Each structure stands twice: as structure tokens, then as C-alpha cells.
mmCIF file of C-alpha atoms in Angstrom:
data_model
loop_
_atom_site.group_PDB
_atom_site.id
_atom_site.type_symbol
_atom_site.label_atom_id
_atom_site.label_comp_id
_atom_site.label_asym_id
_atom_site.label_seq_id
_atom_site.Cartn_x
_atom_site.Cartn_y
_atom_site.Cartn_z
ATOM 1 C CA GLU A 1 94.701 111.102 107.391
ATOM 2 C CA PRO A 2 97.425 111.296 110.180
ATOM 3 C CA GLU A 3 99.024 108.014 111.012
ATOM 4 C CA VAL A 4 101.758 106.378 113.281
ATOM 5 C CA THR A 5 104.746 105.469 111.329
ATOM 6 C CA GLN A 6 107.367 102.983 112.206
ATOM 7 C CA THR A 7 110.910 102.209 110.939
ATOM 8 C CA PRO A 8 112.355 99.859 109.889
ATOM 9 C CA SER A 9 109.547 97.448 108.761
ATOM 10 C CA HIS A 10 111.674 94.466 109.239
ATOM 11 C CA GLN A 11 115.010 94.146 111.304
ATOM 12 C CA VAL A 12 117.181 91.116 111.562
ATOM 13 C CA THR A 13 119.865 91.151 114.313
ATOM 14 C CA GLN A 14 122.133 88.621 115.966
ATOM 15 C CA MET A 15 121.465 87.631 119.467
ATOM 16 C CA GLY A 16 123.207 89.769 121.972
ATOM 17 C CA GLN A 17 123.111 92.810 119.666
ATOM 18 C CA GLU A 18 121.347 96.057 120.459
ATOM 19 C CA VAL A 19 118.395 97.313 118.375
ATOM 20 C CA ILE A 20 116.598 100.497 118.272
ATOM 21 C CA LEU A 21 113.025 100.656 116.832
ATOM 22 C CA ARG A 22 111.712 103.988 115.720
ATOM 23 C CA CYS A 23 108.334 105.465 115.781
ATOM 24 C CA VAL A 24 106.785 108.760 114.664
ATOM 25 C CA PRO A 25 103.524 109.184 116.691
ATOM 26 C CA ILE A 26 100.541 111.331 115.413
ATOM 27 C CA SER A 27 101.633 114.826 115.827
ATOM 28 C CA ASN A 28 99.093 116.294 118.399
ATOM 29 C CA HIS A 29 99.128 113.126 120.528
ATOM 30 C CA LEU A 30 100.535 113.107 123.898
ATOM 31 C CA TYR A 31 100.577 109.479 125.023
ATOM 32 C CA PHE A 32 102.803 107.003 123.652
ATOM 33 C CA TYR A 33 102.977 103.129 123.812
ATOM 34 C CA TRP A 34 104.927 100.124 122.655
ATOM 35 C CA TYR A 35 103.200 96.693 122.340
ATOM 36 C CA ARG A 36 104.539 93.540 120.997
ATOM 37 C CA GLN A 37 102.956 90.466 119.202
ATOM 38 C CA ILE A 38 104.917 87.197 119.212
ATOM 39 C CA LEU A 39 103.722 85.272 116.036
ATOM 40 C CA GLY A 40 100.333 83.549 116.711
ATOM 41 C CA GLN A 41 99.889 85.205 120.143
ATOM 42 C CA LYS A 42 98.070 88.122 121.752
ATOM 43 C CA VAL A 43 99.126 91.574 121.352
ATOM 44 C CA GLU A 44 100.966 92.432 124.700
ATOM 45 C CA PHE A 45 101.448 95.844 126.331
ATOM 46 C CA LEU A 46 105.161 96.781 127.043
ATOM 47 C CA VAL A 47 105.247 100.382 128.119
ATOM 48 C CA SER A 48 103.458 103.631 128.181
ATOM 49 C CA PHE A 49 105.103 107.119 127.985
ATOM 50 C CA TYR A 50 103.968 110.604 128.834
ATOM 51 C CA ASN A 51 105.465 113.862 129.633
ATOM 52 C CA ASN A 52 109.014 112.482 128.880
ATOM 53 C CA GLU A 53 108.804 109.659 131.316
ATOM 54 C CA ILE A 54 107.594 106.170 131.705
ATOM 55 C CA SER A 55 104.015 106.116 133.135
ATOM 56 C CA GLU A 56 103.373 102.338 133.204
ATOM 57 C CA LYS A 57 105.198 99.239 132.144
ATOM 58 C CA SER A 58 104.591 95.489 132.077
ATOM 59 C CA GLU A 59 106.660 92.633 133.458
ATOM 60 C CA ILE A 60 108.018 92.146 129.894
ATOM 61 C CA PHE A 61 109.639 95.402 129.981
ATOM 62 C CA ASP A 62 112.729 94.514 131.955
ATOM 63 C CA ASP A 63 116.162 96.201 132.241
ATOM 64 C CA GLN A 64 117.066 95.273 128.817
ATOM 65 C CA PHE A 65 114.368 97.595 127.374
ATOM 66 C CA SER A 66 114.254 101.396 127.420
ATOM 67 C CA VAL A 67 112.369 104.108 125.520
ATOM 68 C CA GLU A 68 113.073 107.713 124.760
ATOM 69 C CA ARG A 69 111.636 110.664 123.012
ATOM 70 C CA PRO A 70 114.869 112.133 121.728
ATOM 71 C CA ASP A 71 113.211 115.075 119.814
ATOM 72 C CA GLY A 72 109.642 116.450 119.300
ATOM 73 C CA SER A 73 108.644 113.800 116.782
ATOM 74 C CA ASN A 74 110.444 110.508 117.526
ATOM 75 C CA PHE A 75 109.762 107.861 120.025
ATOM 76 C CA THR A 76 112.123 104.871 120.240
ATOM 77 C CA LEU A 77 112.351 101.523 121.864
ATOM 78 C CA LYS A 78 115.733 100.136 122.617
ATOM 79 C CA ILE A 79 116.374 96.520 123.423
ATOM 80 C CA ARG A 80 120.073 96.301 124.837
ATOM 81 C CA SER A 81 121.022 92.775 124.328
ATOM 82 C CA THR A 82 118.506 90.972 122.150
ATOM 83 C CA LYS A 83 117.551 87.332 122.958
ATOM 84 C CA LEU A 84 116.017 84.771 120.554
ATOM 85 C CA GLU A 85 112.491 85.209 122.322
ATOM 86 C CA ASP A 86 112.546 88.920 121.597
ATOM 87 C CA SER A 87 111.614 87.854 118.039
ATOM 88 C CA ALA A 88 108.196 89.501 117.504
ATOM 89 C CA MET A 89 106.174 92.355 115.856
ATOM 90 C CA TYR A 90 106.630 95.502 117.844
ATOM 91 C CA PHE A 91 103.938 98.164 117.478
ATOM 92 C CA CYS A 92 103.887 101.697 118.464
ATOM 93 C CA ALA A 93 100.721 103.383 119.323
ATOM 94 C CA SER A 94 99.687 107.013 120.318
ATOM 95 C CA CYS A 95 96.528 108.629 121.559
ATOM 96 C CA PRO A 96 95.682 112.312 122.363
ATOM 97 C CA GLN A 97 94.517 111.582 125.889
ATOM 98 C CA PRO A 98 94.438 108.544 128.112
ATOM 99 C CA ASN A 99 91.483 106.109 127.697
ATOM 100 C CA THR A 100 90.787 107.354 124.263
ATOM 101 C CA GLU A 101 91.228 105.855 120.807
ATOM 102 C CA ALA A 102 94.759 104.343 120.467
ATOM 103 C CA PHE A 103 96.207 104.330 117.122
ATOM 104 C CA PHE A 104 98.762 101.798 116.001
ATOM 105 C CA GLY A 105 101.540 101.766 113.450
ATOM 106 C CA GLN A 106 102.183 99.106 110.962
ATOM 107 C CA GLY A 107 104.851 97.559 113.148
ATOM 108 C CA THR A 108 108.558 96.443 113.090
ATOM 109 C CA ARG A 109 109.146 92.682 112.644
ATOM 110 C CA LEU A 110 112.147 91.999 114.793
ATOM 111 C CA THR A 111 113.940 88.796 113.909
ATOM 112 C CA VAL A 112 116.767 87.554 116.304
ATOM 113 C CA VAL A 113 119.039 84.948 114.991
ATOM 114 C CA GLN B 1 90.636 83.355 134.757
ATOM 115 C CA LYS B 2 92.029 85.229 131.520
ATOM 116 C CA GLU B 3 91.314 88.991 131.474
ATOM 117 C CA VAL B 4 89.811 88.887 128.015
ATOM 118 C CA GLU B 5 88.491 85.872 126.194
ATOM 119 C CA GLN B 6 87.984 85.652 122.435
ATOM 120 C CA ASP B 7 87.069 82.776 120.271
ATOM 121 C CA PRO B 8 90.071 82.487 117.895
ATOM 122 C CA GLY B 9 87.719 80.821 115.187
ATOM 123 C CA PRO B 10 88.484 80.577 112.361
ATOM 124 C CA LEU B 11 85.123 81.871 111.110
ATOM 125 C CA SER B 12 84.241 81.579 107.571
ATOM 126 C CA VAL B 13 80.947 83.093 106.035
ATOM 127 C CA PRO B 14 79.587 83.783 102.636
ATOM 128 C CA GLU B 15 79.647 87.314 101.246
ATOM 129 C CA GLY B 16 76.673 89.215 102.498
ATOM 130 C CA ALA B 17 76.295 87.340 105.671
ATOM 131 C CA ILE B 18 75.965 89.005 109.035
ATOM 132 C CA VAL B 19 79.065 88.458 111.183
ATOM 133 C CA SER B 20 78.996 88.283 115.028
ATOM 134 C CA LEU B 21 82.344 88.477 116.907
ATOM 135 C CA ASN B 22 82.375 88.371 120.615
ATOM 136 C CA CYS B 23 84.590 88.732 123.568
ATOM 137 C CA THR B 24 84.005 88.440 127.344
ATOM 138 C CA TYR B 25 86.051 90.054 130.084
ATOM 139 C CA SER B 26 86.712 89.464 133.723
ATOM 140 C CA ASN B 27 87.386 92.710 135.437
ATOM 141 C CA SER B 28 84.641 95.262 136.045
ATOM 142 C CA ALA B 29 87.371 98.004 136.092
ATOM 143 C CA PHE B 30 87.516 97.816 132.272
ATOM 144 C CA GLN B 31 85.479 100.666 131.046
ATOM 145 C CA TYR B 32 86.581 101.303 127.602
ATOM 146 C CA PHE B 33 86.155 98.896 124.671
ATOM 147 C CA MET B 34 87.627 98.741 121.287
ATOM 148 C CA TRP B 35 87.682 96.611 118.147
ATOM 149 C CA TYR B 36 90.621 96.423 115.891
ATOM 150 C CA ARG B 37 91.071 94.793 112.572
ATOM 151 C CA GLN B 38 94.414 93.314 111.730
ATOM 152 C CA TYR B 39 95.475 92.010 108.246
ATOM 153 C CA SER B 40 98.294 89.460 108.132
ATOM 154 C CA ARG B 41 101.699 90.978 109.530
ATOM 155 C CA LYS B 42 100.271 94.540 109.779
ATOM 156 C CA GLY B 43 99.304 96.638 112.661
ATOM 157 C CA PRO B 44 95.966 96.796 114.398
ATOM 158 C CA GLU B 45 93.480 99.251 112.670
ATOM 159 C CA LEU B 46 90.955 100.718 115.179
ATOM 160 C CA LEU B 47 87.387 100.134 113.948
ATOM 161 C CA MET B 48 85.152 101.056 116.804
ATOM 162 C CA TYR B 49 85.812 102.676 120.327
ATOM 163 C CA THR B 50 83.096 102.927 122.908
ATOM 164 C CA TYR B 51 82.766 103.296 126.837
ATOM 165 C CA SER B 52 79.021 102.911 127.444
ATOM 166 C CA SER B 53 76.753 100.031 127.484
ATOM 167 C CA GLY B 54 74.580 99.826 124.464
ATOM 168 C CA ASN B 55 75.076 99.864 120.759
ATOM 169 C CA LYS B 56 77.284 102.109 118.670
ATOM 170 C CA GLU B 57 76.992 102.020 114.840
ATOM 171 C CA ASP B 58 79.408 103.045 112.259
ATOM 172 C CA GLY B 59 78.627 102.097 108.596
ATOM 173 C CA ARG B 60 78.272 98.267 108.372
ATOM 174 C CA PHE B 61 79.876 97.924 111.826
ATOM 175 C CA THR B 62 77.929 97.876 115.246
ATOM 176 C CA ALA B 63 79.789 97.416 118.460
ATOM 177 C CA GLN B 64 77.624 96.381 121.349
ATOM 178 C CA VAL B 65 78.673 96.474 125.139
ATOM 179 C CA ASP B 66 76.844 94.745 128.076
ATOM 180 C CA LYS B 67 78.780 95.763 131.286
ATOM 181 C CA SER B 68 76.400 93.834 133.459
ATOM 182 C CA SER B 69 77.508 90.525 131.617
ATOM 183 C CA LYS B 70 81.068 91.728 130.802
ATOM 184 C CA TYR B 71 80.407 90.892 127.146
ATOM 185 C CA ILE B 72 81.194 92.903 123.997
ATOM 186 C CA SER B 73 80.303 92.223 120.363
ATOM 187 C CA LEU B 74 80.894 93.391 116.926
ATOM 188 C CA PHE B 75 78.469 92.846 114.083
ATOM 189 C CA ILE B 76 79.472 93.273 110.547
ATOM 190 C CA ARG B 77 76.416 93.682 108.060
ATOM 191 C CA ASP B 78 76.711 92.765 104.388
ATOM 192 C CA SER B 79 80.122 91.385 104.893
ATOM 193 C CA GLN B 80 82.589 91.697 102.043
ATOM 194 C CA PRO B 81 85.601 89.636 100.936
ATOM 195 C CA SER B 82 87.797 92.736 101.977
ATOM 196 C CA ASP B 83 86.513 92.155 105.526
ATOM 197 C CA SER B 84 88.522 89.140 105.716
ATOM 198 C CA ALA B 85 91.022 89.730 108.456
ATOM 199 C CA THR B 86 91.732 88.820 112.300
ATOM 200 C CA TYR B 87 89.466 91.057 114.413
ATOM 201 C CA LEU B 88 90.684 91.855 117.931
ATOM 202 C CA CYS B 89 88.658 93.074 120.830
ATOM 203 C CA ALA B 90 90.655 95.334 123.433
ATOM 204 C CA VAL B 91 89.522 96.548 126.920
ATOM 205 C CA GLN B 92 91.009 99.320 129.088
ATOM 206 C CA GLY B 93 90.319 100.642 132.465
ATOM 207 C CA GLY B 94 92.257 101.238 135.741
ATOM 208 C CA SER B 95 95.548 101.616 133.951
ATOM 209 C CA GLU B 96 96.644 102.786 130.615
ATOM 210 C CA LYS B 97 97.405 99.619 128.895
ATOM 211 C CA LEU B 98 95.099 97.947 126.500
ATOM 212 C CA VAL B 99 94.353 94.400 127.082
ATOM 213 C CA PHE B 100 93.660 92.345 123.933
ATOM 214 C CA GLY B 101 91.827 89.247 122.984
ATOM 215 C CA LYS B 102 93.625 86.618 121.184
ATOM 216 C CA GLY B 103 91.726 87.591 117.873
ATOM 217 C CA THR B 104 89.109 85.835 115.683
ATOM 218 C CA LYS B 105 90.298 84.990 112.191
ATOM 219 C CA LEU B 106 87.385 85.763 109.677
ATOM 220 C CA THR B 107 87.297 84.751 106.041
ATOM 221 C CA VAL B 108 84.441 86.148 103.861
ATOM 222 C CA ASN B 109 84.103 83.961 100.848
ATOM 223 C CA PRO B 110 82.829 85.428 97.432
#
């Protein structure tokens, strides 16, 4: 069964460092998303991406964040200068069309120390 | 008023019980409704997706939507210990983002 895959599963980084979280969406999907979940809190929307550009972003997704689809399969989230409060689980999701079923990856646990 | 409200529980039931999980939402623009299951430190796993009022059944799971009351439910019949997880409702409409509830932690005791 096709699935969204994310790497790494766990990333520890020092405050101020840049991190790149990687995702391989389901192959025939066209819409890609990043969400995050701080421990004990709700899953929160960060950004949606379609046709090689951001289609929607939340207030959380400030200038420190960027997304890219560098090739035909990968979808990345970059955090330029990590802060302690960026520590969270980051989930990538994809769906074939908007307003249809969104499938999530297993997440990357980011720990900023 | 929060966009999606979900009782966080925890909810503990014996094996074989019928489980009822509920969410309310505030914005009538939400037209698409999902239930996800999330095991500890794992990604949300899609269980049910629906966009119309009424019931949708898939095996032991039934999703129910009442748009007039802005109320969605998930019923689990013949619950099993493997159903122990956190259940998240999510709504969508008017934009691409999913808006999640806080999740209800369910434990099914053998």
C-alpha cells in the first residue's frame, strides 16, 4: 500500500542551526502539506504546496521556514535558525486532490537543544 | 470559540464495548470531515472520510455527521485492545488546511 515516508525519524539539533526535514509523498498525489504537533497539543497546519508553489500557510510558517520540491519525489521543510520552541513532531501529508483524503507520514521528531 | 472541540478523555472501556467519540465545530464552512487514529509518537492514520450528513460505515467503524448541529461522531463496535490509541477528528472547508481536534485518548481493556 502506498505511503508517505519521512526522514529522519528523529533529529536533534542545536539552537540556531538549520534543519531540513524530508518527505516522499505518495507518487500520484499533487498536494503536499506540512503539519506539526508540539507534545501534548493539537496537530497544527503549517503550509500547503501545489504546482511548485505555496498555496496556503499559517501564522506559524514565518520567514524561518521554507519548503521545496527539489525533484519529482521529495518534498522538504527547512527551518533556517531553529529555536527551542520548534521542538515538535513534524508531519508531512499528501492528497491527490484538494478536499480529499489526506495521508500522513510517520513524522520526524525534532528536538532543539 | 475554538474551531473544533473534542473531549480529550481519557476514555477507558472493556473489550467488546461500543465506543462513541465526538467533536463539535463552529464554522459552517467546514464541509469535509475526517477521523484519524494516532498511536503514541506516530503519524495520524486515516480511518474515515466523509463530506455529507448522515452515516458512513467501514467495518467496525461508523462516522456520523450532523451539519445542522455541527456535530461529528465516530462509533467503534466490538472494540479491541488494538483500538487503544488517540482518535483525532479533523475538519476542512474554505481552505486547504485540516483543522484538528485535540484528540481523545482511548484505552480498551482486555
